[in-house]
């Protein structure tokens, strides 16, 4: 038995080299976003974010979508008040990229964090030296989520029967979007594996 008590979602489109951030923010204005300022100064892009640290935001009836700019990685990120709003932000970013004729970003990442209260049926003990220690939590991976394409899942105890599940899907735009659309299945499967005592 488990209870999810919090969740967050963050999607990054990572270019790794300079893209026209001022044009991107101007395109977001046309999509209904309030945007910060971005401009060129001495050959480099300066971004003045909105209060709260994000580059743009749009308020929908269901909540808020935020857009982030990371000029160190030349990445555009989005998060929302829930999964559906985060994916709406992904759709808005994608639309802006298409309308600006930006190439598809060479890399994308989807980060999910879930707080849950659960019983870890995979818990065991091991002896390290002369100390008996509990193995509590786990890490699962497929592919190469840190540099290639793949999925990383970590479930870590935070105390009192509470855990944080952290999932990263990394790879090409199409790979990440495909798995981002199925993230509910991945989350449910990971929680079921963790809590299944059979």
mmCIF file of N, CA and C in Angstrom, residues 85-149:
data_model
loop_
_atom_site.group_PDB
_atom_site.id
_atom_site.type_symbol
_atom_site.label_atom_id
_atom_site.label_comp_id
_atom_site.label_asym_id
_atom_site.label_seq_id
_atom_site.Cartn_x
_atom_site.Cartn_y
_atom_site.Cartn_z
ATOM 1 N N UNK A 85 -0.140 20.148 -17.006
ATOM 2 C CA UNK A 85 0.346 21.497 -17.317
ATOM 3 C C UNK A 85 1.803 21.475 -17.779
ATOM 4 N N UNK A 86 2.615 20.585 -17.204
ATOM 5 C CA UNK A 86 3.995 20.466 -17.669
ATOM 6 C C UNK A 86 4.021 20.044 -19.136
ATOM 7 N N UNK A 87 3.183 19.079 -19.491
ATOM 8 C CA UNK A 87 3.138 18.629 -20.882
ATOM 9 C C UNK A 87 2.551 19.706 -21.801
ATOM 10 N N UNK A 88 1.687 20.548 -21.284
ATOM 11 C CA UNK A 88 1.201 21.686 -22.068
ATOM 12 C C UNK A 88 2.357 22.651 -22.333
ATOM 13 N N UNK A 89 3.222 22.841 -21.333
ATOM 14 C CA UNK A 89 4.418 23.657 -21.522
ATOM 15 C C UNK A 89 5.336 23.064 -22.580
ATOM 16 N N UNK A 90 5.488 21.720 -22.581
ATOM 17 C CA UNK A 90 6.296 21.055 -23.611
ATOM 18 C C UNK A 90 5.707 21.327 -24.993
ATOM 19 N N UNK A 91 4.385 21.245 -25.109
ATOM 20 C CA UNK A 91 3.728 21.514 -26.393
ATOM 21 C C UNK A 91 3.948 22.960 -26.822
ATOM 22 N N UNK A 92 3.890 23.901 -25.876
ATOM 23 C CA UNK A 92 4.112 25.315 -26.209
ATOM 24 C C UNK A 92 5.547 25.554 -26.663
ATOM 25 N N UNK A 93 6.514 24.939 -25.969
ATOM 26 C CA UNK A 93 7.917 25.065 -26.369
ATOM 27 C C UNK A 93 8.112 24.498 -27.772
ATOM 28 N N UNK A 94 7.559 23.316 -27.997
ATOM 29 C CA UNK A 94 7.686 22.671 -29.299
ATOM 30 C C UNK A 94 7.091 23.541 -30.400
ATOM 31 N N UNK A 95 5.924 24.116 -30.148
ATOM 32 C CA UNK A 95 5.286 24.989 -31.140
ATOM 33 C C UNK A 95 6.163 26.206 -31.441
ATOM 34 N N UNK A 96 6.721 26.819 -30.390
ATOM 35 C CA UNK A 96 7.594 27.978 -30.597
ATOM 36 C C UNK A 96 8.827 27.587 -31.406
ATOM 37 N N UNK A 97 9.430 26.422 -31.104
ATOM 38 C CA UNK A 97 10.597 25.962 -31.861
ATOM 39 C C UNK A 97 10.247 25.788 -33.337
ATOM 40 N N UNK A 98 9.099 25.161 -33.606
ATOM 41 C CA UNK A 98 8.680 24.909 -34.995
ATOM 42 C C UNK A 98 8.439 26.224 -35.724
ATOM 43 N N UNK A 99 7.724 27.154 -35.079
ATOM 44 C CA UNK A 99 7.413 28.431 -35.727
ATOM 45 C C UNK A 99 8.664 29.268 -35.971
ATOM 46 N N UNK A 100 9.695 29.080 -35.154
ATOM 47 C CA UNK A 100 10.951 29.804 -35.333
ATOM 48 C C UNK A 100 11.940 29.038 -36.221
ATOM 49 N N UNK A 101 11.534 27.855 -36.685
ATOM 50 C CA UNK A 101 12.401 26.991 -37.495
ATOM 51 C C UNK A 101 13.682 26.606 -36.765
ATOM 52 N N UNK A 102 13.602 26.480 -35.418
ATOM 53 C CA UNK A 102 14.731 25.969 -34.651
ATOM 54 C C UNK A 102 14.887 24.490 -34.992
ATOM 55 N N UNK A 103 16.108 23.985 -35.041
ATOM 56 C CA UNK A 103 16.257 22.545 -35.214
ATOM 57 C C UNK A 103 15.788 21.825 -33.941
ATOM 58 N N UNK A 104 15.489 20.541 -34.078
ATOM 59 C CA UNK A 104 15.124 19.754 -32.900
ATOM 60 C C UNK A 104 16.317 19.727 -31.947
ATOM 61 N N UNK A 105 16.096 19.922 -30.660
ATOM 62 C CA UNK A 105 17.232 19.890 -29.733
ATOM 63 C C UNK A 105 17.887 18.513 -29.750
ATOM 64 N N UNK A 106 19.215 18.455 -29.691
ATOM 65 C CA UNK A 106 19.886 17.165 -29.746
ATOM 66 C C UNK A 106 19.656 16.303 -28.512
ATOM 67 N N UNK A 107 19.249 16.916 -27.403
ATOM 68 C CA UNK A 107 19.024 16.161 -26.173
ATOM 69 C C UNK A 107 17.853 16.761 -25.410
ATOM 70 N N UNK A 108 17.124 15.888 -24.737
ATOM 71 C CA UNK A 108 16.049 16.312 -23.847
ATOM 72 C C UNK A 108 16.132 15.484 -22.567
ATOM 73 N N UNK A 109 15.553 16.010 -21.506
ATOM 74 C CA UNK A 109 15.487 15.288 -20.224
ATOM 75 C C UNK A 109 14.142 15.585 -19.573
ATOM 76 N N UNK A 110 13.553 14.560 -18.992
ATOM 77 C CA UNK A 110 12.307 14.700 -18.241
ATOM 78 C C UNK A 110 12.574 14.199 -16.832
ATOM 79 N N UNK A 111 12.420 15.091 -15.860
ATOM 80 C CA UNK A 111 12.688 14.767 -14.455
ATOM 81 C C UNK A 111 11.369 14.724 -13.696
ATOM 82 N N UNK A 112 11.168 13.653 -12.957
ATOM 83 C CA UNK A 112 9.967 13.491 -12.151
ATOM 84 C C UNK A 112 10.375 13.169 -10.728
ATOM 85 N N UNK A 113 9.755 13.834 -9.782
ATOM 86 C CA UNK A 113 10.003 13.568 -8.372
ATOM 87 C C UNK A 113 8.660 13.299 -7.698
ATOM 88 N N UNK A 114 8.569 12.164 -7.010
ATOM 89 C CA UNK A 114 7.326 11.750 -6.359
ATOM 90 C C UNK A 114 7.615 11.481 -4.887
ATOM 91 N N UNK A 115 6.866 12.119 -4.002
ATOM 92 C CA UNK A 115 6.933 11.795 -2.583
ATOM 93 C C UNK A 115 5.884 10.746 -2.273
ATOM 94 N N UNK A 116 6.288 9.665 -1.593
ATOM 95 C CA UNK A 116 5.301 8.643 -1.278
ATOM 96 C C UNK A 116 5.514 8.078 0.110
ATOM 97 N N UNK A 117 4.416 7.666 0.690
ATOM 98 C CA UNK A 117 4.442 6.961 1.964
ATOM 99 C C UNK A 117 4.162 5.514 1.626
ATOM 100 N N UNK A 118 5.104 4.635 1.963
ATOM 101 C CA UNK A 118 4.984 3.250 1.524
ATOM 102 C C UNK A 118 5.733 2.314 2.450
ATOM 103 N N UNK A 119 5.438 1.034 2.309
ATOM 104 C CA UNK A 119 6.203 -0.004 2.983
ATOM 105 C C UNK A 119 7.120 -0.633 1.954
ATOM 106 N N UNK A 120 8.424 -0.618 2.223
ATOM 107 C CA UNK A 120 9.409 -1.167 1.300
ATOM 108 C C UNK A 120 9.500 -2.671 1.492
ATOM 109 N N UNK A 121 8.908 -3.427 0.586
ATOM 110 C CA UNK A 121 8.964 -4.887 0.661
ATOM 111 C C UNK A 121 10.278 -5.437 0.131
ATOM 112 N N UNK A 122 11.133 -4.594 -0.410
ATOM 113 C CA UNK A 122 12.437 -5.023 -0.915
ATOM 114 C C UNK A 122 13.534 -4.818 0.124
ATOM 115 N N UNK A 123 13.173 -4.365 1.291
ATOM 116 C CA UNK A 123 14.161 -4.068 2.328
ATOM 117 C C UNK A 123 14.831 -5.350 2.804
ATOM 118 N N UNK A 124 16.133 -5.285 2.989
ATOM 119 C CA UNK A 124 16.897 -6.417 3.505
ATOM 120 C C UNK A 124 18.039 -5.889 4.351
ATOM 121 N N UNK A 125 18.752 -6.781 4.990
ATOM 122 C CA UNK A 125 19.896 -6.369 5.799
ATOM 123 C C UNK A 125 21.160 -7.030 5.271
ATOM 124 N N UNK A 126 22.260 -6.333 5.437
ATOM 125 C CA UNK A 126 23.573 -6.862 5.072
ATOM 126 C C UNK A 126 24.535 -6.548 6.204
ATOM 127 N N UNK A 127 25.597 -7.319 6.290
ATOM 128 C CA UNK A 127 26.615 -7.063 7.308
ATOM 129 C C UNK A 127 27.814 -6.421 6.628
ATOM 130 N N UNK A 128 28.184 -5.235 7.085
ATOM 131 C CA UNK A 128 29.349 -4.509 6.596
ATOM 132 C C UNK A 128 30.335 -4.471 7.762
ATOM 133 N N UNK A 129 31.455 -5.196 7.607
ATOM 134 C CA UNK A 129 32.347 -5.348 8.756
ATOM 135 C C UNK A 129 31.603 -6.122 9.823
ATOM 136 N N UNK A 130 31.457 -5.539 11.000
ATOM 137 C CA UNK A 130 30.684 -6.197 12.056
ATOM 138 C C UNK A 130 29.384 -5.450 12.352
ATOM 139 N N UNK A 131 28.956 -4.608 11.405
ATOM 140 C CA UNK A 131 27.744 -3.814 11.595
ATOM 141 C C UNK A 131 26.647 -4.314 10.659
ATOM 142 N N UNK A 132 25.476 -4.601 11.219
ATOM 143 C CA UNK A 132 24.340 -4.989 10.390
ATOM 144 C C UNK A 132 23.631 -3.720 9.912
ATOM 145 N N UNK A 133 23.444 -3.619 8.609
ATOM 146 C CA UNK A 133 22.855 -2.421 8.021
ATOM 147 C C UNK A 133 21.660 -2.798 7.161
ATOM 148 N N UNK A 134 20.699 -1.868 7.057
ATOM 149 C CA UNK A 134 19.515 -2.085 6.234
ATOM 150 C C UNK A 134 19.766 -1.558 4.829
ATOM 151 N N UNK A 135 19.346 -2.316 3.841
ATOM 152 C CA UNK A 135 19.319 -1.857 2.453
ATOM 153 C C UNK A 135 17.896 -1.369 2.232
ATOM 154 N N UNK A 136 17.740 -0.068 2.107
ATOM 155 C CA UNK A 136 16.408 0.538 2.045
ATOM 156 C C UNK A 136 16.360 1.492 0.858
ATOM 157 N N UNK A 137 15.561 1.165 -0.130
ATOM 158 C CA UNK A 137 15.514 1.946 -1.354
ATOM 159 C C UNK A 137 16.228 1.192 -2.459
ATOM 160 N N UNK A 138 16.176 1.711 -3.669
ATOM 161 C CA UNK A 138 16.858 1.041 -4.771
ATOM 162 C C UNK A 138 17.066 2.001 -5.932
ATOM 163 N N UNK A 139 17.912 1.555 -6.865
ATOM 164 C CA UNK A 139 18.159 2.282 -8.112
ATOM 165 C C UNK A 139 17.986 1.294 -9.257
ATOM 166 N N UNK A 140 17.243 1.698 -10.276
ATOM 167 C CA UNK A 140 17.064 0.911 -11.492
ATOM 168 C C UNK A 140 17.460 1.783 -12.682
ATOM 169 N N UNK A 141 18.101 1.183 -13.668
ATOM 170 C CA UNK A 141 18.423 1.939 -14.885
ATOM 171 C C UNK A 141 18.204 1.061 -16.104
ATOM 172 N N UNK A 142 17.967 1.712 -17.213
ATOM 173 C CA UNK A 142 17.986 1.061 -18.513
ATOM 174 C C UNK A 142 18.663 2.013 -19.474
ATOM 175 N N UNK A 143 19.460 1.470 -20.383
ATOM 176 C CA UNK A 143 20.166 2.318 -21.328
ATOM 177 C C UNK A 143 21.225 3.158 -20.637
ATOM 178 N N UNK A 144 21.425 4.364 -21.143
ATOM 179 C CA UNK A 144 22.413 5.300 -20.604
ATOM 180 C C UNK A 144 21.748 6.645 -20.349
ATOM 181 N N UNK A 145 20.982 6.763 -19.266
ATOM 182 C CA UNK A 145 20.218 7.998 -19.039
ATOM 183 C C UNK A 145 21.068 9.245 -18.807
ATOM 184 N N UNK A 146 22.328 9.097 -18.394
ATOM 185 C CA UNK A 146 23.139 10.278 -18.091
ATOM 186 C C UNK A 146 23.762 10.910 -19.331
ATOM 187 N N UNK A 147 24.006 10.125 -20.378
ATOM 188 C CA UNK A 147 24.634 10.715 -21.557
ATOM 189 C C UNK A 147 24.039 10.253 -22.867
ATOM 190 N N UNK A 148 23.404 9.082 -22.861
ATOM 191 C CA UNK A 148 22.774 8.563 -24.066
ATOM 192 C C UNK A 148 21.267 8.578 -23.893
ATOM 193 N N UNK A 149 20.612 7.472 -24.265
ATOM 194 C CA UNK A 149 19.173 7.351 -24.071
ATOM 195 C C UNK A 149 18.910 6.297 -23.006
#
